[in-house]
XYZ file of N, CA, C and O in Angstrom:
652
model
N -26.077 44.941 -29.400
C -26.145 42.866 -29.379
C -25.801 43.181 -30.939
O -25.873 41.427 -31.337
N -25.800 43.506 -31.249
C -25.400 42.849 -33.132
C -24.159 42.729 -32.856
O -23.900 41.626 -34.117
N -23.313 43.107 -32.621
C -21.584 42.369 -32.284
C -21.572 40.495 -31.732
O -20.980 40.317 -31.599
N -22.150 40.554 -31.257
C -21.764 39.244 -30.215
C -22.426 38.500 -31.394
O -22.175 37.180 -32.200
N -23.253 38.581 -32.030
C -23.670 38.244 -33.469
C -22.907 38.022 -33.946
O -23.125 36.812 -35.353
N -22.697 39.064 -34.333
C -21.193 39.005 -35.992
C -20.389 37.985 -35.474
O -20.377 37.080 -37.032
N -19.693 37.764 -34.157
C -18.266 37.583 -34.061
C -18.874 35.988 -34.786
O -18.442 34.707 -34.532
N -20.655 35.519 -33.981
C -20.766 34.006 -33.682
C -21.230 33.406 -34.889
O -20.848 32.518 -35.665
N -21.707 34.036 -35.754
C -20.995 33.891 -37.278
C -19.882 33.849 -37.958
O -20.474 33.102 -39.333
N -19.278 34.909 -37.944
C -18.308 35.295 -38.899
C -17.667 33.282 -37.983
O -16.732 32.960 -38.372
N -17.435 33.555 -36.749
C -16.575 31.919 -36.384
C -17.665 30.671 -37.415
O -16.679 29.782 -37.494
N -18.232 30.865 -37.352
C -19.154 29.829 -37.936
C -19.332 29.910 -39.538
O -18.339 28.503 -40.198
N -19.268 30.793 -40.208
C -18.806 30.602 -41.073
C -17.323 30.385 -41.328
O -16.709 29.160 -42.874
N -16.300 30.824 -40.846
C -14.859 30.211 -40.398
C -14.823 28.250 -40.513
O -13.881 27.413 -41.409
N -15.449 27.878 -40.149
C -15.972 26.567 -39.406
C -16.178 25.719 -41.105
O -15.934 24.459 -40.784
N -17.286 25.945 -41.433
C -18.099 25.334 -42.210
C -18.041 26.068 -43.785
O -18.561 25.698 -44.496
N -17.291 27.132 -43.405
C -17.082 27.069 -45.434
C -16.485 26.251 -46.290
O -16.277 26.940 -47.682
N -15.299 25.555 -45.733
C -14.562 24.984 -46.800
C -15.585 23.190 -46.664
O -14.785 22.484 -44.530
N -15.150 22.688 -47.462
C -15.260 21.106 -47.321
C -13.625 20.885 -45.802
O -13.877 20.002 -45.002
N -12.346 21.329 -46.127
C -11.472 20.637 -45.344
C -11.643 21.096 -43.662
O -11.199 20.716 -43.285
N -12.328 22.288 -43.695
C -12.447 22.593 -42.355
C -13.932 21.535 -41.794
O -13.996 21.240 -40.380
N -15.193 21.264 -42.358
C -16.113 20.663 -42.130
C -15.001 19.203 -41.330
O -15.887 18.706 -41.139
N -14.233 18.561 -42.773
C -13.986 17.064 -41.850
C -13.098 17.143 -41.085
O -12.901 16.377 -39.744
N -12.011 18.795 -40.908
C -11.390 18.400 -39.590
C -11.924 18.721 -38.179
O -12.530 18.224 -37.365
N -12.696 19.100 -38.162
C -14.123 20.060 -37.449
C -14.696 18.467 -36.867
O -14.819 17.912 -35.916
N -15.261 17.977 -38.280
C -15.718 16.158 -37.446
C -15.075 14.876 -37.229
O -15.245 14.373 -35.766
N -13.613 15.166 -37.947
C -12.952 14.300 -37.023
C -12.132 14.233 -35.603
O -12.285 13.952 -34.698
N -12.042 15.773 -35.243
C -11.701 16.553 -34.261
C -13.504 15.985 -33.039
O -12.425 15.257 -32.199
N -14.037 16.567 -33.199
C -15.433 15.652 -32.665
C -15.294 14.027 -32.136
O -15.872 13.887 -31.199
N -15.571 13.545 -33.787
C -15.435 11.961 -32.722
C -13.872 11.601 -32.719
O -14.014 10.745 -31.622
N -13.220 11.997 -32.303
C -11.928 12.101 -31.740
C -12.746 12.082 -30.577
O -12.159 11.922 -29.640
N -12.877 13.239 -30.436
C -12.454 13.596 -28.593
C -14.114 12.800 -28.085
O -14.052 12.263 -26.988
N -15.418 12.008 -28.816
C -15.863 10.883 -28.413
C -15.475 10.627 -27.680
O -15.549 9.392 -26.628
N -14.944 9.457 -29.448
C -14.138 8.313 -28.600
C -13.275 7.635 -27.373
O -12.995 7.440 -26.246
N -12.888 9.371 -27.379
C -11.433 9.737 -26.016
C -12.011 9.688 -24.433
O -11.875 9.214 -23.614
N -13.087 9.932 -24.694
C -14.568 9.887 -23.831
C -14.811 8.674 -23.128
O -15.088 9.155 -22.041
N -15.457 8.361 -24.334
C -15.737 6.717 -24.062
C -14.655 5.870 -23.479
O -14.344 5.738 -22.877
N -13.741 5.839 -23.346
C -11.895 5.447 -24.246
C -12.371 5.717 -22.244
O -11.808 4.881 -21.343
N -11.686 7.299 -22.539
C -11.758 7.205 -20.305
C -12.600 6.143 -20.072
O -12.074 6.150 -18.676
N -13.762 6.492 -20.121
C -14.644 6.493 -19.137
C -14.719 4.577 -18.263
O -14.949 4.022 -17.729
N -14.593 4.704 -19.826
C -14.031 2.502 -19.178
C -12.519 1.881 -18.738
O -12.961 0.911 -17.768
N -11.461 3.439 -18.787
C -10.897 2.808 -18.364
C -11.147 3.031 -16.682
O -10.726 1.793 -15.843
N -11.306 4.309 -16.415
C -11.910 4.622 -15.122
C -12.804 3.541 -14.411
O -12.085 2.743 -13.482
N -13.476 2.919 -15.166
C -14.433 1.518 -14.991
C -13.670 0.535 -14.219
O -13.989 0.221 -13.487
N -13.097 0.187 -15.338
C -11.830 -0.881 -14.716
C -10.729 -0.811 -14.065
O -10.701 -1.717 -13.207
N -10.351 0.274 -13.293
C -8.976 0.585 -12.714
C -10.756 0.221 -10.988
O -9.221 -0.053 -9.753
N -11.377 1.321 -11.274
C -12.352 0.941 -9.537
C -12.610 -0.905 -9.735
O -12.458 -0.759 -8.396
N -12.304 -0.986 -10.572
C -13.250 -2.979 -10.423
C -11.859 -3.078 -9.889
O -11.322 -4.168 -8.859
N -11.322 -3.729 -9.888
C -9.304 -3.969 -10.086
C -8.678 -3.122 -8.845
O -8.836 -3.992 -8.135
N -9.183 -1.923 -7.870
C -8.636 -1.320 -7.383
C -9.045 -2.072 -6.171
O -9.567 -1.894 -5.091
N -10.423 -1.914 -6.526
C -11.666 -2.668 -4.940
C -11.076 -4.089 -5.231
O -11.019 -4.753 -3.752
N -11.199 -5.015 -6.251
C -10.711 -6.407 -6.039
C -8.918 -6.548 -5.261
O -9.174 -7.243 -4.132
N -8.246 -4.933 -5.164
C -7.000 -5.982 -4.502
C -7.368 -5.290 -3.115
O -6.378 -5.235 -2.548
N -7.525 -4.496 -3.362
C -8.457 -3.610 -1.616
C -8.803 -4.660 -0.622
O -9.153 -5.309 0.372
N -9.586 -5.943 -1.433
C -10.721 -6.818 -0.635
C -9.957 -8.374 -0.561
O -9.465 -9.027 0.337
N -8.566 -8.600 -1.693
C -7.601 -8.981 -0.926
C -6.746 -8.991 0.251
O -5.835 -9.909 0.800
N -6.224 -7.746 0.178
C -5.347 -7.340 1.559
C -5.847 -7.713 2.200
O -5.629 -7.461 3.246
N -7.068 -6.867 2.444
C -7.837 -6.328 3.235
C -7.791 -8.616 4.052
O -7.836 -8.563 4.866
N -8.865 -9.624 3.220
C -8.342 -10.624 3.650
C -6.757 -11.440 4.057
O -6.762 -11.994 5.123
N -5.916 -10.206 3.369
C -4.707 -11.455 3.681
C -4.715 -10.330 5.246
O -3.824 -11.822 5.871
N -4.952 -9.582 4.986
C -3.925 -8.895 6.524
C -4.711 -9.520 7.855
O -4.131 -9.816 8.974
N -6.533 -10.410 7.312
C -7.392 -10.544 8.492
C -6.667 -12.075 8.906
O -6.583 -12.611 10.019
N -6.547 -11.860 7.442
C -6.042 -13.943 8.263
C -4.243 -14.238 8.242
O -4.050 -14.853 9.725
N -3.543 -12.902 8.044
C -1.868 -12.466 9.636
C -1.777 -12.541 10.319
O -1.812 -13.016 11.439
N -3.023 -11.072 10.918
C -3.069 -10.923 12.355
C -3.492 -12.440 12.847
O -3.306 -12.778 13.829
N -5.080 -13.051 12.328
C -5.640 -14.399 13.380
C -4.454 -15.294 12.637
O -4.127 -15.835 14.772
N -3.461 -15.226 12.596
C -3.097 -16.409 12.330
C -1.465 -16.031 13.147
O -1.062 -16.916 14.698
N -1.140 -13.889 13.540
C 0.004 -14.326 14.387
C -0.782 -14.078 15.260
O 0.341 -13.823 16.953
N -2.220 -14.244 16.731
C -2.101 -13.595 17.635
C -3.079 -15.574 17.569
O -3.537 -16.125 19.588
N -2.111 -16.528 17.414
C -2.734 -17.759 17.825
C -2.402 -18.115 19.222
O -2.084 -18.473 20.221
N -0.632 -17.806 19.003
C -0.095 -18.172 19.894
C 0.184 -17.632 21.516
O -0.146 -18.112 22.297
N -0.345 -15.865 20.934
C -0.626 -15.173 22.687
C -2.336 -15.760 23.854
O -1.874 -15.389 23.873
N -2.322 -15.977 22.735
C -4.117 -16.721 22.647
C -3.793 -18.226 23.818
O -4.460 -18.031 24.674
N -2.687 -18.246 23.137
C -2.701 -19.536 24.171
C -2.300 -19.641 24.505
O -2.237 -20.588 25.880
N -1.294 -18.513 24.537
C -0.142 -17.843 26.374
C -1.394 -17.080 27.755
O -1.057 -16.842 28.737
N -2.811 -17.178 27.375
C -3.737 -16.369 27.178
C -2.589 -15.117 27.195
O -2.651 -13.942 28.537
N -1.512 -14.296 27.018
C -1.282 -12.528 27.084
C -1.892 -11.820 26.409
O -1.244 -11.705 25.195
N -2.905 -10.997 27.198
C -2.915 -9.954 26.462
C -2.108 -9.155 25.832
O -2.445 -7.703 24.932
N -0.985 -8.745 26.691
C -0.272 -7.929 25.812
C 0.258 -7.969 24.350
O 0.394 -7.536 24.056
N 0.592 -9.315 24.606
C 1.085 -10.189 23.016
C 0.008 -10.123 22.553
O -0.003 -9.034 21.370
N -0.959 -9.772 22.450
C -2.429 -9.233 21.677
C -2.420 -8.343 21.627
O -2.353 -7.520 20.533
N -2.307 -7.425 21.814
C -2.488 -5.915 21.631
C -1.439 -5.445 21.207
O -1.225 -4.989 20.222
N -0.063 -5.780 21.063
C 0.854 -6.133 20.241
C 0.399 -6.018 19.614
O 1.876 -5.647 18.002
N 0.514 -8.463 18.925
C -0.022 -7.789 17.186
C -1.111 -6.835 16.763
O -0.336 -6.474 15.806
N -1.568 -6.978 17.424
C -3.079 -5.020 16.963
C -1.927 -4.351 16.628
O -2.119 -3.432 16.097
N -1.212 -3.262 17.128
C -0.927 -2.544 17.626
C 1.050 -2.009 16.064
O 0.587 -1.349 15.779
N 1.449 -3.291 16.676
C 1.813 -3.738 14.783
C 1.510 -3.383 13.338
O 1.716 -3.234 12.683
N -0.111 -3.443 13.497
C -0.974 -3.340 12.488
C -1.878 -1.938 12.569
O -2.450 -1.919 10.993
N -2.021 -1.180 13.396
C -2.291 -0.371 14.431
C -2.211 0.754 12.646
O -3.183 1.916 12.508
N -0.827 1.227 12.603
C -0.486 2.130 11.129
C -0.952 1.509 9.971
O -0.177 2.424 8.674
N -1.494 -0.010 9.790
C -1.321 -0.225 8.593
C -1.979 0.868 7.441
O -3.117 1.495 7.889
N -1.983 1.307 6.202
C -3.110 2.393 5.557
C -4.118 1.537 4.753
O -4.618 0.254 4.484
N -5.570 1.757 6.190
C -7.104 2.096 4.906
C -7.181 1.168 6.574
O -9.072 1.279 6.422
N -6.670 0.961 8.290
C -7.030 0.158 8.971
C -7.416 1.248 9.616
O -6.941 1.070 9.802
N -8.697 0.375 9.589
C -9.932 1.665 10.795
C -9.398 0.782 12.303
O -9.542 1.505 12.918
N -9.882 -0.239 12.145
C -9.785 -1.223 13.628
C -9.234 -2.871 13.255
O -10.195 -3.504 12.393
N -8.744 -3.709 14.168
C -9.202 -5.360 14.044
C -8.498 -5.095 15.416
O -8.847 -4.591 16.795
N -9.479 -6.231 15.444
C -9.863 -7.037 17.869
C -9.859 -8.178 16.888
O -9.898 -8.506 16.294
N -9.440 -9.216 18.563
C -9.871 -10.333 19.006
C -10.947 -10.036 19.853
O -11.363 -9.231 20.457
N -12.044 -11.434 19.565
C -12.208 -11.483 20.360
C -12.427 -12.798 21.329
O -11.956 -14.311 20.583
N -12.968 -12.828 21.679
C -13.471 -14.778 22.641
C -14.538 -15.846 21.850
O -16.363 -14.629 20.509
N -15.264 -16.428 22.039
C -16.363 -17.297 22.017
C -17.994 -16.448 21.416
O -18.673 -16.946 21.901
N -17.191 -16.357 23.344
C -18.356 -15.143 24.125
C -19.334 -13.573 23.246
O -19.463 -12.505 24.262
N -18.358 -13.466 23.157
C -17.599 -11.911 22.520
C -17.886 -10.636 23.051
O -17.340 -9.708 23.235
N -16.297 -10.945 24.253
C -15.579 -10.803 25.403
C -14.324 -9.985 24.030
O -13.432 -11.446 23.387
N -14.790 -8.619 23.691
C -13.072 -7.771 23.247
C -11.268 -8.788 24.318
O -11.728 -8.403 25.005
N -10.608 -9.602 23.649
C -9.564 -9.934 24.378
C -8.658 -8.182 23.548
O -7.691 -8.176 24.568
N -8.581 -7.812 22.723
C -7.851 -6.763 22.017
C -8.557 -5.933 21.174
O -9.129 -6.316 19.924
N -7.777 -5.152 20.851
C -8.420 -4.064 20.062
C -7.636 -2.321 19.780
O -7.264 -2.582 20.697
N -7.651 -2.282 18.658
C -6.696 -1.061 18.401
C -7.326 -0.279 19.116
O -6.317 1.084 19.675
N -8.172 0.290 19.579
C -8.859 1.165 21.045
C -8.790 0.251 21.592
O -9.337 -0.474 22.362
N -8.103 1.210 23.165
C -7.440 0.347 24.290
C -8.847 -0.160 25.385
O -9.171 -0.835 26.307
N -9.123 1.717 24.683
C -10.402 1.022 25.835
C -11.480 0.898 25.877
O -12.479 -0.176 27.036
N -11.578 0.333 24.442
C -12.492 -0.948 24.439
C -12.499 -2.765 24.865
O -13.238 -4.087 24.982
N -10.549 -2.930 25.393
C -10.383 -3.212 24.951
C -11.261 -4.461 27.055
O -11.292 -3.807 28.049
N -12.420 -6.200 27.227
C -12.959 -6.175 27.598
C -14.490 -6.108 27.860
O -14.955 -6.328 28.860
N -14.656 -5.674 27.114
C -15.935 -5.125 26.619
C -16.807 -6.341 26.404
O -15.149 -6.706 25.342
N -18.013 -6.547 26.094
C -18.587 -7.757 24.767
C -19.146 -6.784 23.550
O -19.581 -5.701 23.716
N -19.328 -7.477 22.477
C -19.203 -6.229 21.181
C -21.037 -6.529 21.452
O -21.840 -7.924 21.904
N -21.717 -5.632 21.075
C -22.682 -5.946 20.959
C -23.920 -5.684 19.546
O -24.875 -5.972 19.298
N -22.853 -4.871 18.582
C -23.642 -5.217 17.082
C -23.986 -6.266 16.823
O -23.391 -7.686 16.975
N -24.963 -7.073 15.643
C -26.195 -7.860 15.049
C -24.679 -8.341 14.377
O -25.071 -9.659 14.210
N -24.140 -7.557 13.493
C -22.976 -8.166 12.674
C -21.785 -9.337 13.855
O -21.790 -10.392 12.926
N -21.666 -8.878 14.833
C -20.524 -9.419 15.284
C -21.029 -10.016 16.564
O -20.203 -11.383 16.254
N -22.305 -10.204 16.525
C -23.452 -11.289 17.283
C -23.607 -13.248 16.637
O -22.924 -13.782 16.392
N -23.638 -12.589 15.069
C -23.617 -13.571 13.909
C -22.544 -14.349 13.833
O -22.431 -14.801 13.667
N -21.146 -13.438 13.391
C -20.180 -14.028 13.166
C -19.523 -15.106 14.638
O -18.904 -15.766 14.702
N -19.840 -15.293 15.655
C -19.391 -16.097 16.483
C -20.187 -17.807 16.799
O -19.976 -18.632 16.656
N -20.892 -17.565 15.529
C -22.155 -18.466 15.252
C -21.636 -19.247 13.940
O -22.524 -19.969 13.731
N -21.024 -18.713 13.080
C -21.079 -18.469 11.768
C -20.176 -19.279 11.587
O -18.958 -20.316 12.423
N -20.315 -20.128 10.467
C -18.896 -21.352 9.542
C -17.925 -20.644 10.267
O -17.222 -19.497 10.284
N -16.407 -21.358 9.934
C -15.020 -20.592 10.693
C -14.829 -21.325 9.461
O -13.923 -21.958 8.706
N -14.402 -20.007 8.175
C -14.042 -19.243 7.815
C -13.507 -17.604 7.280
O -14.722 -17.197 7.712
N -12.475 -17.497 6.794
C -12.613 -16.137 6.879
C -13.812 -15.768 6.333
O -14.908 -16.497 4.896
N -14.934 -14.996 6.621
C -15.703 -13.920 5.795
C -15.686 -11.665 5.910
O -14.942 -11.873 6.644
N -16.652 -12.331 4.490
C -16.394 -10.936 3.895
C -17.585 -10.696 4.618
O -18.324 -10.244 3.689
N -17.576 -8.888 4.349
C -19.083 -8.792 5.788
C -19.838 -7.231 5.165
O -20.001 -7.179 5.068
N -18.289 -5.771 4.466
C -18.535 -5.399 3.147
C -17.952 -5.469 2.804
O -16.452 -4.768 2.533
N -18.290 -5.561 1.371
C -17.582 -4.547 0.093
C -18.435 -4.278 -0.441
O -17.933 -4.683 -1.508
N -17.627 -2.778 -0.897
C -18.255 -1.952 -1.493
C -16.735 -0.691 -1.891
O -15.249 -1.210 -1.211
N -16.860 0.497 -3.157
C -16.158 0.712 -3.885
C -14.946 1.710 -2.626
O -13.576 2.548 -2.678
N -15.713 1.620 -0.868
C -15.050 2.734 -0.700
C -15.056 2.440 1.931
O -14.319 2.639 1.986
N -15.277 1.215 1.757
C -15.656 0.463 2.372
C -15.000 -1.551 1.613
O -16.026 -1.734 1.681
N -14.686 -1.932 2.998
C -13.689 -3.697 2.335
C -14.424 -3.994 3.951
O -13.536 -3.605 5.460
N -14.266 -4.778 4.696
C -15.264 -5.371 6.541
C -14.635 -7.351 5.737
O -15.420 -7.604 5.268
N -13.724 -7.616 6.684
C -13.350 -8.659 6.606
C -13.621 -9.637 8.543
O -12.767 -8.951 8.799
N -13.300 -10.352 8.469
C -13.113 -10.775 10.446
C -13.284 -12.737 9.472
O -13.519 -13.420 8.575
N -11.667 -13.104 10.409
C -11.334 -14.263 9.708
C -11.204 -14.996 11.162
O -10.436 -15.023 11.417
N -11.690 -16.257 11.652
C -11.504 -17.168 12.695
C -9.644 -17.043 13.405
O -9.243 -17.332 12.083
N -9.593 -17.434 14.602
C -8.702 -18.022 15.287
C -8.289 -19.434 15.560
O -9.774 -19.943 16.183
N -8.040 -19.885 14.854
C -7.538 -21.808 15.319
C -7.466 -22.277 15.644
O -5.762 -21.537 15.159
N -6.618 -22.731 17.351
C -6.282 -23.131 17.446
C -7.092 -24.951 18.170
O -7.647 -25.676 18.625
N -5.653 -26.147 17.759
C -5.683 -27.214 18.173
C -7.129 -27.423 16.425
O -8.187 -28.014 17.190
N -7.341 -26.982 15.346
C -8.364 -27.591 13.994
C -9.520 -26.656 14.663
O -10.776 -27.117 14.170
N -9.454 -25.982 15.987
C -11.041 -25.728 16.642
C -10.863 -24.771 16.756
O -9.809 -23.461 16.783
N -11.948 -23.401 15.929
C -12.109 -22.364 16.541
C -12.125 -21.842 17.702
O -13.271 -22.041 17.970
N -11.278 -20.954 17.794
C -11.500 -20.280 19.170
C -11.766 -19.164 19.539
O -12.585 -18.244 19.917
N -11.420 -18.188 18.553
C -11.628 -16.331 18.822
C -11.039 -16.318 16.943
O -11.270 -16.912 16.659
N -12.502 -14.942 17.071
C -12.266 -14.470 15.736
C -12.371 -13.319 15.667
O -12.230 -12.737 16.456
N -11.247 -13.163 14.742
C -9.943 -11.712 14.560
C -10.832 -10.804 13.446
O -11.858 -11.330 12.278
N -11.860 -9.493 14.067
C -12.441 -8.471 13.148
C -11.253 -8.139 12.734
O -10.687 -7.317 13.374
N -11.855 -7.111 11.126
C -10.507 -6.478 10.827
C -11.447 -5.414 10.292
O -12.493 -6.093 9.161
N -11.407 -4.755 9.240
C -12.415 -3.422 8.935
C -10.241 -2.087 8.105
O -9.509 -1.462 9.478
């Protein structure tokens, strides 16, 4: 037991035996503290920046899908609607994309088995009667969900939902 205590005392004695060593130790500790604060601040700023970038990207993708789906919806072409969604299905971070009509019927979806069904969740039901603009449904550090309406002749006919 006396061996570790002796080494502990000798290490302590080495660092505090001279003023120069005390100053070096103090500067090193202050530097470590300041660098820790700097890194913490940088990470928090980067996280905010990434959330803003992901939100802007999700809005842009939702609005692009809505605009690209307009002609297929006018033509009542379900295959074309599926092509628009499938073309974006490999987009990094895209979990799902769908087109619904004003009654909530799914016209196109990344999971084809859901086409023809009606939406049931409360958020999607509220979107059917919401204002005709791009809506940010969920926006946090790990998930962004955006809905964008499709306009035909300046009238909202279908709402596109993107996640």
